[in-house]
Structure formats: structure tokens, C-alpha cells
mmCIF file of C-alpha atoms in Angstrom:
data_model
loop_
_atom_site.group_PDB
_atom_site.id
_atom_site.type_symbol
_atom_site.label_atom_id
_atom_site.label_comp_id
_atom_site.label_asym_id
_atom_site.label_seq_id
_atom_site.Cartn_x
_atom_site.Cartn_y
_atom_site.Cartn_z
ATOM 1 C CA UNK A 1 25.142 -22.878 -11.085
ATOM 2 C CA UNK A 2 24.349 -24.188 -8.131
ATOM 3 C CA UNK A 3 20.544 -26.494 -8.282
ATOM 4 C CA UNK A 4 18.829 -23.002 -5.536
ATOM 5 C CA UNK A 5 19.920 -21.016 -7.003
ATOM 6 C CA UNK A 6 18.755 -23.165 -11.045
ATOM 7 C CA UNK A 7 14.829 -23.335 -9.256
ATOM 8 C CA UNK A 8 15.038 -19.801 -8.588
ATOM 9 C CA UNK A 9 15.443 -19.050 -11.907
ATOM 10 C CA UNK A 10 13.439 -21.518 -13.304
ATOM 11 C CA UNK A 11 10.913 -20.380 -10.574
ATOM 12 C CA UNK A 12 11.330 -16.663 -11.392
ATOM 13 C CA UNK A 13 11.071 -17.471 -15.255
ATOM 14 C CA UNK A 14 8.099 -19.001 -14.469
ATOM 15 C CA UNK A 15 6.449 -15.755 -12.652
ATOM 16 C CA UNK A 16 7.477 -13.320 -15.105
ATOM 17 C CA UNK A 17 6.002 -15.646 -17.423
ATOM 18 C CA UNK A 18 2.383 -15.718 -15.445
ATOM 19 C CA UNK A 19 2.328 -12.506 -14.599
ATOM 20 C CA UNK A 20 1.852 -10.990 -18.539
ATOM 21 C CA UNK A 21 -1.521 -10.016 -19.650
ATOM 22 C CA UNK A 22 -2.167 -12.438 -22.592
ATOM 23 C CA UNK A 23 -2.582 -10.472 -26.521
ATOM 24 C CA UNK A 24 -5.879 -11.468 -27.961
ATOM 25 C CA UNK A 25 -6.487 -10.096 -31.687
ATOM 26 C CA UNK A 26 -8.203 -11.027 -34.887
ATOM 27 C CA UNK A 27 -6.728 -12.365 -38.227
ATOM 28 C CA UNK A 28 -8.035 -10.929 -41.767
ATOM 29 C CA UNK A 29 -9.841 -14.770 -41.909
ATOM 30 C CA UNK A 30 -11.744 -13.595 -38.777
ATOM 31 C CA UNK A 31 -10.186 -16.317 -36.986
ATOM 32 C CA UNK A 32 -9.979 -14.932 -33.218
ATOM 33 C CA UNK A 33 -6.264 -15.170 -32.033
ATOM 34 C CA UNK A 34 -4.443 -14.941 -28.231
ATOM 35 C CA UNK A 35 -0.797 -14.711 -27.690
ATOM 36 C CA UNK A 36 0.765 -16.461 -24.262
ATOM 37 C CA UNK A 37 3.682 -17.998 -22.946
ATOM 38 C CA UNK A 38 5.484 -17.186 -26.051
ATOM 39 C CA UNK A 39 2.628 -18.423 -29.042
ATOM 40 C CA UNK A 40 0.274 -18.148 -30.948
ATOM 41 C CA UNK A 41 -2.797 -19.999 -29.783
ATOM 42 C CA UNK A 42 -5.913 -20.245 -32.153
ATOM 43 C CA UNK A 43 -9.220 -19.662 -29.504
ATOM 44 C CA UNK A 44 -12.756 -19.791 -32.083
ATOM 45 C CA UNK A 45 -12.761 -19.573 -36.208
ATOM 46 C CA UNK A 46 -14.997 -16.258 -36.095
ATOM 47 C CA UNK A 47 -14.157 -13.436 -34.261
ATOM 48 C CA UNK A 48 -15.313 -12.913 -30.338
ATOM 49 C CA UNK A 49 -18.223 -10.892 -28.397
ATOM 50 C CA UNK A 50 -16.364 -9.039 -26.337
ATOM 51 C CA UNK A 51 -12.988 -9.629 -24.910
ATOM 52 C CA UNK A 52 -11.203 -9.187 -21.376
ATOM 53 C CA UNK A 53 -7.059 -9.579 -21.722
ATOM 54 C CA UNK A 54 -5.720 -10.395 -18.638
ATOM 55 C CA UNK A 55 -2.232 -11.316 -16.483
ATOM 56 C CA UNK A 56 -2.998 -15.681 -17.360
ATOM 57 C CA UNK A 57 -5.923 -15.889 -18.845
ATOM 58 C CA UNK A 58 -8.666 -14.182 -21.286
ATOM 59 C CA UNK A 59 -12.453 -14.516 -20.692
ATOM 60 C CA UNK A 60 -14.411 -12.703 -23.936
ATOM 61 C CA UNK A 61 -17.787 -14.442 -24.907
ATOM 62 C CA UNK A 62 -18.039 -16.160 -28.436
ATOM 63 C CA UNK A 63 -20.359 -15.761 -31.255
ATOM 64 C CA UNK A 64 -22.826 -17.827 -30.415
ATOM 65 C CA UNK A 65 -22.922 -15.416 -27.363
ATOM 66 C CA UNK A 66 -20.941 -17.875 -24.207
ATOM 67 C CA UNK A 67 -18.980 -16.739 -22.046
ATOM 68 C CA UNK A 68 -15.116 -18.930 -22.020
ATOM 69 C CA UNK A 69 -12.109 -18.551 -20.548
ATOM 70 C CA UNK A 70 -8.414 -19.520 -22.221
ATOM 71 C CA UNK A 71 -6.263 -20.489 -18.999
ATOM 72 C CA UNK A 72 -2.275 -19.759 -19.747
ATOM 73 C CA UNK A 73 -1.502 -22.461 -17.552
ATOM 74 C CA UNK A 74 -1.895 -25.346 -18.622
ATOM 75 C CA UNK A 75 -3.273 -23.999 -22.505
ATOM 76 C CA UNK A 76 -7.213 -24.988 -21.390
ATOM 77 C CA UNK A 77 -10.702 -23.571 -22.731
ATOM 78 C CA UNK A 78 -13.667 -23.508 -20.507
ATOM 79 C CA UNK A 79 -17.061 -22.937 -21.087
ATOM 80 C CA UNK A 80 -18.508 -20.428 -17.419
ATOM 81 C CA UNK A 81 -21.965 -19.397 -19.386
ATOM 82 C CA UNK A 82 -23.642 -21.281 -22.391
ATOM 83 C CA UNK A 83 -26.087 -18.581 -22.488
ATOM 84 C CA UNK A 84 -26.337 -14.744 -23.455
ATOM 85 C CA UNK A 85 -24.914 -13.237 -20.483
ATOM 86 C CA UNK A 86 -26.627 -9.381 -19.871
ATOM 87 C CA UNK A 87 -23.306 -7.567 -18.043
ATOM 88 C CA UNK A 88 -19.457 -8.499 -17.855
ATOM 89 C CA UNK A 89 -16.969 -5.947 -15.886
ATOM 90 C CA UNK A 90 -13.642 -6.807 -15.495
ATOM 91 C CA UNK A 91 -10.508 -4.921 -13.626
ATOM 92 C CA UNK A 92 -7.633 -6.348 -13.027
ATOM 93 C CA UNK A 93 -7.609 -9.650 -12.552
ATOM 94 C CA UNK A 94 -11.103 -9.606 -11.456
ATOM 95 C CA UNK A 95 -13.662 -10.867 -13.776
ATOM 96 C CA UNK A 96 -18.056 -11.132 -13.224
ATOM 97 C CA UNK A 97 -20.890 -11.354 -15.085
ATOM 98 C CA UNK A 98 -25.236 -11.106 -14.495
ATOM 99 C CA UNK A 99 -27.521 -13.482 -16.339
ATOM 100 C CA UNK A 100 -30.865 -12.039 -14.933
ATOM 101 C CA UNK A 101 -30.066 -11.194 -11.068
ATOM 102 C CA UNK A 102 -27.820 -13.550 -10.105
ATOM 103 C CA UNK A 103 -24.342 -12.653 -10.675
ATOM 104 C CA UNK A 104 -21.061 -15.288 -11.203
ATOM 105 C CA UNK A 105 -17.850 -13.888 -10.597
ATOM 106 C CA UNK A 106 -15.319 -16.650 -12.062
ATOM 107 C CA UNK A 107 -12.567 -17.893 -9.703
ATOM 108 C CA UNK A 108 -9.886 -20.121 -10.328
ATOM 109 C CA UNK A 109 -11.660 -21.236 -13.987
ATOM 110 C CA UNK A 110 -14.696 -21.659 -13.552
ATOM 111 C CA UNK A 111 -17.877 -19.607 -12.478
ATOM 112 C CA UNK A 112 -19.310 -19.143 -8.954
ATOM 113 C CA UNK A 113 -22.417 -17.843 -7.773
ATOM 114 C CA UNK A 114 -21.988 -14.788 -6.036
ATOM 115 C CA UNK A 115 -25.581 -13.593 -5.583
ATOM 116 C CA UNK A 116 -28.890 -12.814 -6.181
ATOM 117 C CA UNK A 117 -31.642 -10.950 -6.549
ATOM 118 C CA UNK A 118 -28.971 -8.047 -7.686
ATOM 119 C CA UNK A 119 -30.345 -4.762 -9.017
ATOM 120 C CA UNK A 120 -26.358 -3.481 -10.416
ATOM 121 C CA UNK A 121 -22.807 -4.030 -9.777
ATOM 122 C CA UNK A 122 -18.974 -2.290 -10.457
ATOM 123 C CA UNK A 123 -16.282 -4.211 -10.340
ATOM 124 C CA UNK A 124 -12.932 -2.811 -8.699
ATOM 125 C CA UNK A 125 -9.230 -4.914 -8.239
ATOM 126 C CA UNK A 126 -10.222 -5.412 -4.725
ATOM 127 C CA UNK A 127 -14.266 -6.052 -4.782
ATOM 128 C CA UNK A 128 -17.119 -6.198 -6.097
ATOM 129 C CA UNK A 129 -20.082 -3.039 -5.384
ATOM 130 C CA UNK A 130 -23.360 -4.513 -6.358
ATOM 131 C CA UNK A 131 -26.741 -3.341 -5.002
ATOM 132 C CA UNK A 132 -28.583 -6.079 -3.044
ATOM 133 C CA UNK A 133 -32.885 -5.601 -4.824
ATOM 134 C CA UNK A 134 -34.220 -8.155 -1.287
ATOM 135 C CA UNK A 135 -32.003 -6.523 1.380
ATOM 136 C CA UNK A 136 -31.990 -3.251 -0.202
ATOM 137 C CA UNK A 137 -28.825 -2.298 0.368
ATOM 138 C CA UNK A 138 -25.626 -1.558 -1.482
ATOM 139 C CA UNK A 139 -22.679 -4.197 -0.115
ATOM 140 C CA UNK A 140 -18.596 -5.363 -1.270
ATOM 141 C CA UNK A 141 -18.143 -8.678 -1.662
ATOM 142 C CA UNK A 142 -14.592 -8.686 -0.702
ATOM 143 C CA UNK A 143 -12.828 -11.330 0.231
ATOM 144 C CA UNK A 144 -15.456 -14.041 0.360
ATOM 145 C CA UNK A 145 -17.453 -11.695 2.322
ATOM 146 C CA UNK A 146 -21.152 -9.349 2.011
ATOM 147 C CA UNK A 147 -20.851 -5.965 3.235
ATOM 148 C CA UNK A 148 -23.534 -3.925 3.738
ATOM 149 C CA UNK A 149 -21.688 -0.619 3.419
ATOM 150 C CA UNK A 150 -25.914 1.880 2.426
ATOM 151 C CA UNK A 151 -29.196 0.910 3.243
ATOM 152 C CA UNK A 152 -31.247 1.672 0.217
ATOM 153 C CA UNK A 153 -34.423 2.007 0.723
ATOM 154 C CA UNK A 154 -37.452 0.389 -2.492
ATOM 155 C CA UNK A 155 -39.114 3.612 -3.993
ATOM 156 C CA UNK A 156 -35.295 6.418 -3.611
ATOM 157 C CA UNK A 157 -33.458 7.411 -7.055
ATOM 158 C CA UNK A 158 -30.948 4.489 -8.319
ATOM 159 C CA UNK A 159 -28.301 4.727 -5.529
ATOM 160 C CA UNK A 160 -24.897 7.524 -5.932
ATOM 161 C CA UNK A 161 -21.493 5.340 -5.641
ATOM 162 C CA UNK A 162 -18.292 5.708 -6.769
ATOM 163 C CA UNK A 163 -15.157 2.839 -6.543
ATOM 164 C CA UNK A 164 -11.908 3.193 -7.890
ATOM 165 C CA UNK A 165 -9.627 -0.077 -7.224
ATOM 166 C CA UNK A 166 -9.827 -0.464 -3.334
ATOM 167 C CA UNK A 167 -12.003 1.759 -1.886
ATOM 168 C CA UNK A 168 -15.781 3.152 -2.349
ATOM 169 C CA UNK A 169 -18.215 6.249 -1.715
ATOM 170 C CA UNK A 170 -21.727 6.602 -1.289
ATOM 171 C CA UNK A 171 -24.216 9.491 -1.084
ATOM 172 C CA UNK A 172 -26.679 9.443 1.177
ATOM 173 C CA UNK A 173 -28.857 12.421 -0.789
ATOM 174 C CA UNK A 174 -31.419 13.051 1.917
ATOM 175 C CA UNK A 175 -28.932 13.795 4.093
ATOM 176 C CA UNK A 176 -25.990 14.986 1.773
ATOM 177 C CA UNK A 177 -22.813 13.009 3.554
ATOM 178 C CA UNK A 178 -20.360 11.089 2.261
ATOM 179 C CA UNK A 179 -19.479 7.927 3.424
ATOM 180 C CA UNK A 180 -15.748 5.582 2.064
ATOM 181 C CA UNK A 181 -15.387 2.091 2.271
ATOM 182 C CA UNK A 182 -11.453 1.090 2.990
ATOM 183 C CA UNK A 183 -10.719 -2.150 3.999
ATOM 184 C CA UNK A 184 -13.218 -4.196 5.605
ATOM 185 C CA UNK A 185 -14.645 -0.190 7.416
ATOM 186 C CA UNK A 186 -17.606 2.381 7.068
ATOM 187 C CA UNK A 187 -17.018 6.158 8.112
ATOM 188 C CA UNK A 188 -18.701 9.006 7.333
ATOM 189 C CA UNK A 189 -15.150 11.182 4.838
ATOM 190 C CA UNK A 190 -18.344 14.636 5.723
ATOM 191 C CA UNK A 191 -21.969 15.112 6.966
ATOM 192 C CA UNK A 192 -22.513 17.667 3.703
ATOM 193 C CA UNK A 193 -21.396 17.469 0.679
ATOM 194 C CA UNK A 194 -21.750 18.037 -2.434
ATOM 195 C CA UNK A 195 -22.013 14.722 -5.182
ATOM 196 C CA UNK A 196 -20.736 16.767 -8.089
ATOM 197 C CA UNK A 197 -16.540 17.364 -6.536
ATOM 198 C CA UNK A 198 -16.828 13.989 -4.806
ATOM 199 C CA UNK A 199 -13.857 12.178 -7.013
ATOM 200 C CA UNK A 200 -12.696 8.005 -5.741
ATOM 201 C CA UNK A 201 -9.379 6.501 -7.298
ATOM 202 C CA UNK A 202 -7.272 3.835 -6.453
ATOM 203 C CA UNK A 203 -6.431 4.203 -2.955
ATOM 204 C CA UNK A 204 -7.673 7.775 -2.755
ATOM 205 C CA UNK A 205 -10.359 10.239 -2.018
ATOM 206 C CA UNK A 206 -11.489 13.568 -3.291
ATOM 207 C CA UNK A 207 -14.312 15.334 -1.622
ATOM 208 C CA UNK A 208 -15.576 19.887 -0.975
ATOM 209 C CA UNK A 209 -16.529 19.771 2.590
ATOM 210 C CA UNK A 210 -19.559 21.812 2.565
ATOM 211 C CA UNK A 211 -19.132 22.880 6.482
ATOM 212 C CA UNK A 212 -15.813 23.391 6.446
ATOM 213 C CA UNK A 213 -15.957 25.488 2.947
ATOM 214 C CA UNK A 214 -12.892 23.469 2.016
ATOM 215 C CA UNK A 215 -11.057 20.487 -0.827
ATOM 216 C CA UNK A 216 -10.443 18.135 0.613
ATOM 217 C CA UNK A 217 -8.120 14.456 -0.382
ATOM 218 C CA UNK A 218 -8.316 11.367 2.313
ATOM 219 C CA UNK A 219 -5.551 8.961 1.844
ATOM 220 C CA UNK A 220 -4.198 6.331 4.291
ATOM 221 C CA UNK A 221 -7.128 6.560 6.613
ATOM 222 C CA UNK A 222 -6.184 10.612 6.534
ATOM 223 C CA UNK A 223 -6.841 13.925 5.468
ATOM 224 C CA UNK A 224 -5.500 16.763 4.144
ATOM 225 C CA UNK A 225 -7.180 19.520 2.919
ATOM 226 C CA UNK A 226 -5.576 20.878 -0.568
ATOM 227 C CA UNK A 227 -7.677 23.716 -1.255
ATOM 228 C CA UNK A 228 -9.457 25.942 0.280
ATOM 229 C CA UNK A 229 -11.189 27.395 -3.277
ATOM 230 C CA UNK A 230 -13.798 25.325 -4.949
ATOM 231 C CA UNK A 231 -12.487 23.268 -7.704
ATOM 232 C CA UNK A 232 -14.044 23.469 -11.231
ATOM 233 C CA UNK A 233 -12.991 20.222 -12.267
ATOM 234 C CA UNK A 234 -10.873 16.642 -10.299
ATOM 235 C CA UNK A 235 -9.815 13.675 -12.090
ATOM 236 C CA UNK A 236 -8.792 10.595 -10.132
ATOM 237 C CA UNK A 237 -6.130 7.829 -11.194
ATOM 238 C CA UNK A 238 -3.991 5.043 -8.868
ATOM 239 C CA UNK A 239 -2.349 6.580 -6.007
ATOM 240 C CA UNK A 240 -3.659 10.324 -7.982
ATOM 241 C CA UNK A 241 -5.325 13.221 -7.735
ATOM 242 C CA UNK A 242 -5.189 16.204 -10.243
ATOM 243 C CA UNK A 243 -8.147 19.129 -10.209
ATOM 244 C CA UNK A 244 -8.091 22.746 -11.961
ATOM 245 C CA UNK A 245 -8.585 24.885 -8.772
ATOM 246 C CA UNK A 246 -10.853 27.603 -8.382
ATOM 247 C CA UNK A 247 -8.023 30.334 -9.921
ATOM 248 C CA UNK A 248 -6.771 27.780 -13.157
ATOM 249 C CA UNK A 249 -3.904 26.055 -11.594
ATOM 250 C CA UNK A 250 -4.172 22.458 -11.985
ATOM 251 C CA UNK A 251 -2.549 20.836 -9.277
ATOM 252 C CA UNK A 252 -1.846 17.447 -8.951
ATOM 253 C CA UNK A 253 -1.891 15.442 -5.134
ATOM 254 C CA UNK A 254 0.588 12.300 -5.047
ATOM 255 C CA UNK A 255 2.161 10.554 -2.898
ATOM 256 C CA UNK A 256 1.880 12.120 -0.584
ATOM 257 C CA UNK A 257 2.174 15.496 -1.741
ATOM 258 C CA UNK A 258 0.795 18.055 -3.263
ATOM 259 C CA UNK A 259 1.884 19.092 -6.500
ATOM 260 C CA UNK A 260 0.738 22.582 -8.791
ATOM 261 C CA UNK A 261 1.837 20.939 -12.083
ATOM 262 C CA UNK A 262 0.843 24.288 -13.879
ATOM 263 C CA UNK A 263 0.463 27.698 -12.866
ATOM 264 C CA UNK A 264 -2.790 28.484 -16.343
ATOM 265 C CA UNK A 265 -5.664 26.104 -16.857
ATOM 266 C CA UNK A 266 -5.111 23.531 -18.742
ATOM 267 C CA UNK A 267 -6.895 23.361 -22.786
ATOM 268 C CA UNK A 268 -7.665 19.420 -21.336
ATOM 269 C CA UNK A 269 -6.535 16.713 -19.144
ATOM 270 C CA UNK A 270 -7.194 13.251 -18.635
ATOM 271 C CA UNK A 271 -5.753 10.154 -15.135
ATOM 272 C CA UNK A 272 -4.492 7.184 -16.254
ATOM 273 C CA UNK A 273 -4.122 4.865 -13.932
ATOM 274 C CA UNK A 274 -0.748 6.471 -12.315
ATOM 275 C CA UNK A 275 0.177 8.830 -15.424
ATOM 276 C CA UNK A 276 -0.960 13.311 -15.925
ATOM 277 C CA UNK A 277 -1.469 13.851 -19.203
ATOM 278 C CA UNK A 278 -2.354 17.408 -19.745
ATOM 279 C CA UNK A 279 -2.983 19.901 -23.221
ATOM 280 C CA UNK A 280 -0.679 23.475 -22.758
ATOM 281 C CA UNK A 281 -0.261 25.871 -25.531
ATOM 282 C CA UNK A 282 -1.352 23.261 -27.862
ATOM 283 C CA UNK A 283 1.440 20.373 -26.127
ATOM 284 C CA UNK A 284 1.015 17.430 -24.749
ATOM 285 C CA UNK A 285 2.651 16.995 -20.973
ATOM 286 C CA UNK A 286 2.843 14.039 -19.237
ATOM 287 C CA UNK A 287 3.506 14.574 -14.854
ATOM 288 C CA UNK A 288 4.343 11.244 -13.037
ATOM 289 C CA UNK A 289 6.040 11.054 -9.792
ATOM 290 C CA UNK A 290 8.908 11.269 -11.917
ATOM 291 C CA UNK A 291 7.778 15.378 -13.029
ATOM 292 C CA UNK A 292 7.155 16.777 -15.837
ATOM 293 C CA UNK A 293 7.986 15.821 -19.358
ATOM 294 C CA UNK A 294 6.402 16.485 -22.932
ATOM 295 C CA UNK A 295 5.099 14.342 -24.529
ATOM 296 C CA UNK A 296 4.746 16.476 -27.936
ATOM 297 C CA UNK A 297 4.304 19.300 -29.638
ATOM 298 C CA UNK A 298 1.161 18.860 -30.217
ATOM 299 C CA UNK A 299 -1.107 15.571 -29.228
ATOM 300 C CA UNK A 300 -0.751 13.103 -30.630
ATOM 301 C CA UNK A 301 -3.632 10.768 -32.424
ATOM 302 C CA UNK A 302 -3.456 8.075 -30.758
ATOM 303 C CA UNK A 303 -1.826 6.976 -26.746
ATOM 304 C CA UNK A 304 -2.446 4.701 -24.420
ATOM 305 C CA UNK A 305 -1.180 4.064 -20.442
ATOM 306 C CA UNK A 306 -0.659 0.278 -18.268
ATOM 307 C CA UNK A 307 0.824 1.683 -15.357
ATOM 308 C CA UNK A 308 3.126 4.035 -15.452
ATOM 309 C CA UNK A 309 3.694 2.756 -19.008
ATOM 310 C CA UNK A 310 2.607 5.378 -21.774
ATOM 311 C CA UNK A 311 2.078 4.592 -26.070
ATOM 312 C CA UNK A 312 1.222 6.719 -28.734
ATOM 313 C CA UNK A 313 1.886 7.396 -32.269
ATOM 314 C CA UNK A 314 3.617 9.872 -33.671
ATOM 315 C CA UNK A 315 3.090 12.633 -36.492
ATOM 316 C CA UNK A 316 5.302 9.627 -38.745
ATOM 317 C CA UNK A 317 3.237 6.803 -37.249
ATOM 318 C CA UNK A 318 6.744 5.400 -35.366
ATOM 319 C CA UNK A 319 5.498 4.024 -32.129
ATOM 320 C CA UNK A 320 7.178 6.016 -28.405
ATOM 321 C CA UNK A 321 6.685 4.977 -25.385
ATOM 322 C CA UNK A 322 7.524 7.041 -22.192
ATOM 323 C CA UNK A 323 8.054 4.919 -18.835
ATOM 324 C CA UNK A 324 9.682 6.112 -15.419
ATOM 325 C CA UNK A 325 10.579 9.327 -17.467
ATOM 326 C CA UNK A 326 12.401 8.405 -20.422
ATOM 327 C CA UNK A 327 11.890 7.650 -23.783
ATOM 328 C CA UNK A 328 12.665 5.523 -25.875
ATOM 329 C CA UNK A 329 11.479 3.612 -29.526
ATOM 330 C CA UNK A 330 8.782 0.447 -29.401
ATOM 331 C CA UNK A 331 10.450 -1.034 -32.620
ATOM 332 C CA UNK A 332 11.517 0.346 -36.017
ATOM 333 C CA UNK A 333 8.324 1.028 -38.116
ATOM 334 C CA UNK A 334 6.709 3.399 -39.812
ATOM 335 C CA UNK A 335 3.187 4.254 -41.333
ATOM 336 C CA UNK A 336 1.826 2.180 -38.328
ATOM 337 C CA UNK A 337 -2.387 2.808 -38.389
ATOM 338 C CA UNK A 338 -3.171 1.722 -34.806
ATOM 339 C CA UNK A 339 -2.161 -0.068 -31.831
ATOM 340 C CA UNK A 340 -3.836 -1.392 -28.576
ATOM 341 C CA UNK A 341 -2.261 -1.811 -25.771
ATOM 342 C CA UNK A 342 -2.083 -5.123 -23.417
ATOM 343 C CA UNK A 343 -0.445 -4.570 -19.864
ATOM 344 C CA UNK A 344 3.255 -4.152 -21.047
ATOM 345 C CA UNK A 345 2.920 -5.517 -24.504
ATOM 346 C CA UNK A 346 2.256 -3.756 -28.332
ATOM 347 C CA UNK A 347 0.244 -5.506 -30.625
ATOM 348 C CA UNK A 348 -0.183 -3.936 -34.307
ATOM 349 C CA UNK A 349 -0.473 -3.916 -37.689
ATOM 350 C CA UNK A 350 2.798 -4.227 -39.320
ATOM 351 C CA UNK A 351 2.601 -2.280 -42.707
ATOM 352 C CA UNK A 352 3.811 -5.337 -44.568
ATOM 353 C CA UNK A 353 1.926 -7.231 -43.797
ATOM 354 C CA UNK A 354 1.945 -9.584 -40.009
ATOM 355 C CA UNK A 355 0.242 -8.447 -37.153
ATOM 356 C CA UNK A 356 3.247 -7.372 -34.633
ATOM 357 C CA UNK A 357 3.583 -7.699 -31.078
ATOM 358 C CA UNK A 358 6.166 -6.441 -29.079
ATOM 359 C CA UNK A 359 6.988 -7.152 -24.723
ATOM 360 C CA UNK A 360 10.431 -5.410 -23.178
ATOM 361 C CA UNK A 361 12.209 -5.029 -27.361
ATOM 362 C CA UNK A 362 11.457 -9.101 -28.010
ATOM 363 C CA UNK A 363 8.967 -9.503 -31.331
ATOM 364 C CA UNK A 364 6.429 -11.826 -31.661
ATOM 365 C CA UNK A 365 5.366 -12.360 -35.410
ATOM 366 C CA UNK A 366 2.024 -14.190 -37.158
#
């Protein structure tokens, strides 16, 4: 192997390790553990109150209400806030919390004051939406900027916004205008709409245009007519929007195209990340970039989605995963009571005793 090849191999191994979502769990004796880069670390001798697991880090509130972060790089543990916080939120690699009316964000393992006079906030993958009480405005914190997207006068009702991972919609109730924030810009989607039919996801927005009497999808700066009928319901995920149209068909917008998934209304349906799951005739079905497939001829007791990965328990309480249209078994055990999913890592308590973590076919036992 050449020196350059060796350097590239080491870089890729380091990158893949850093990209892993850490796996937290609590042992029978109450110790709070985390599995990071092939090793188990004990963080606390008592269970945490709240945990957010992300790539390369775990943020948690300990038993005394203190906010801490464990960083995989350097295996460091930092105290972020030594008094109880009011609200803690995380999405993607972003974490924010409030203490009183002050908003803090996690940046390179440190707590950084991001805003004051904050009434409410919401964390998304690439931004934070803030209701600023002092300036009476709705703002987006994005790439170090405070971008106002709407005025919110004192005495008005609480502002109604909906955010996806990288877009925000805001309805002005007095004018019925629907505004869109995307990539640092604010535009008007429609000057008359019903807030009940606005769905905001990752890079995709569905809304009813009252004046045109059309259901529209906005994606990548363009608007598309997807139905002349008012939808019964709408749900969104990452780059995917599903809706039951006015005659009961289940339809899905994905990859810049409109798909008819089912000609009859589903018993229920969900959009999780980039996957659409729905129940018809008692079967749990999956629609994704690789088409439609039956998950099982029943609705599993527990199933979880991360990105394009679906993991579920079958009737024999065996774990299976579906990804890229292919089904595979996770591990070789049955009688599994329950499980959790952290990125692409599956965590469960083995019937034989140990905590088991399976990631890409490799197991770690504690």
C-alpha cells in the first residue's frame, strides 16, 4: 500500500467513526452508559432525565438537572449548564436550550448565548426559529445571522409557524398570506390559504391555494399543481410529501414526481424521514424511492425509521430491517422485548441478558 493510500484509508476510517450516532442506555444498576467508537463509557452513576444522541456526541440532563455533553472526539465530558434548563431541543447536529428568556446553542462542545428575550423557539437541522419578544418578530437563526421573517405585534395570538429541516412557513392570520423562508430569503407562497392545509417538511411544502382552488407543492424554488381537489390530510418528511386526495387516493410527491401509491384511502399512514408507511387491508406497506413493498401482512408492534432505514419487530419478536428496497434480518435472536434505533445502530436487551448493539452487521455486547 502506498503512503497516500494509507493516509486516505486512515482518513476514511476516522470520518466513518465520527459520522456514527452514539448509542446511550441505562444498565440494570442505573448507570448511564454510551457506546462510542467501539467502546463503552460510563457517564453517570444514575439515569439521566433527558438524552439527545447525535453523530459524535450525546447531550443529556443528569439526575440533578445539569446539562452536559459527551464528545466522542477526545472522549470528553463537558458541563454546559449547572442549573435546570427550561426547554431542550435537538435536530440533526443542532442542539439548543432555554434558561429563562435566554437561548443557548451548543457549538464545538461549548454553550453559546444565541438570543435573549425569547418567547418560544424550534430547532431544525440547519436553523433555529425564534419568537423574539423584544423586537416583536419571528426570526430564523441561520449561519450566524438573525433573519426576520415576520412581525409579531404585542397582543396578537401566538405566531403560527411550521418548520422542516431547512424551510419555515408562516401564516399571517389577518391577511391569510402564507410566507416561506428558504435559504435566507422570505417569499409569499399564496395570498390566501387555510392553515389547516399547510404541511412543511425537509425542502418541500404542501399548501392549499384558496384563490386558485388547487393543492400545491413547493420544492426547490418551484411550485407544482398536484391536485384540483382539497386534500383530506397531508403529511411531510425529508423530500417527501404524502396526502389523501379528495376522492380517497393516497398520493405521494417524491423526487420531483407525483405518484399514486394506492387507489383507496389507507386505514392510516405516516411519513418518517424519507419513507411513507401506510396500512391497507391490514398490511403495513412501505413506499420509498425503490417503489412499494409489503413490510408484513400485519402492523408490527414496534417499528422505527432513520433516514431510509426501517427496523421492526415481527410476530416472533425477531428484528428485521428494510433499506434500499431490500429486507434483512438484524442479528439472530428472537423473543426480543423491544428495541431502539440510533442512526443505523440497533439497541436491544438480549433475552440472554446483555445489552446488544448491532451496526452494519457487527455486534457489541455489554
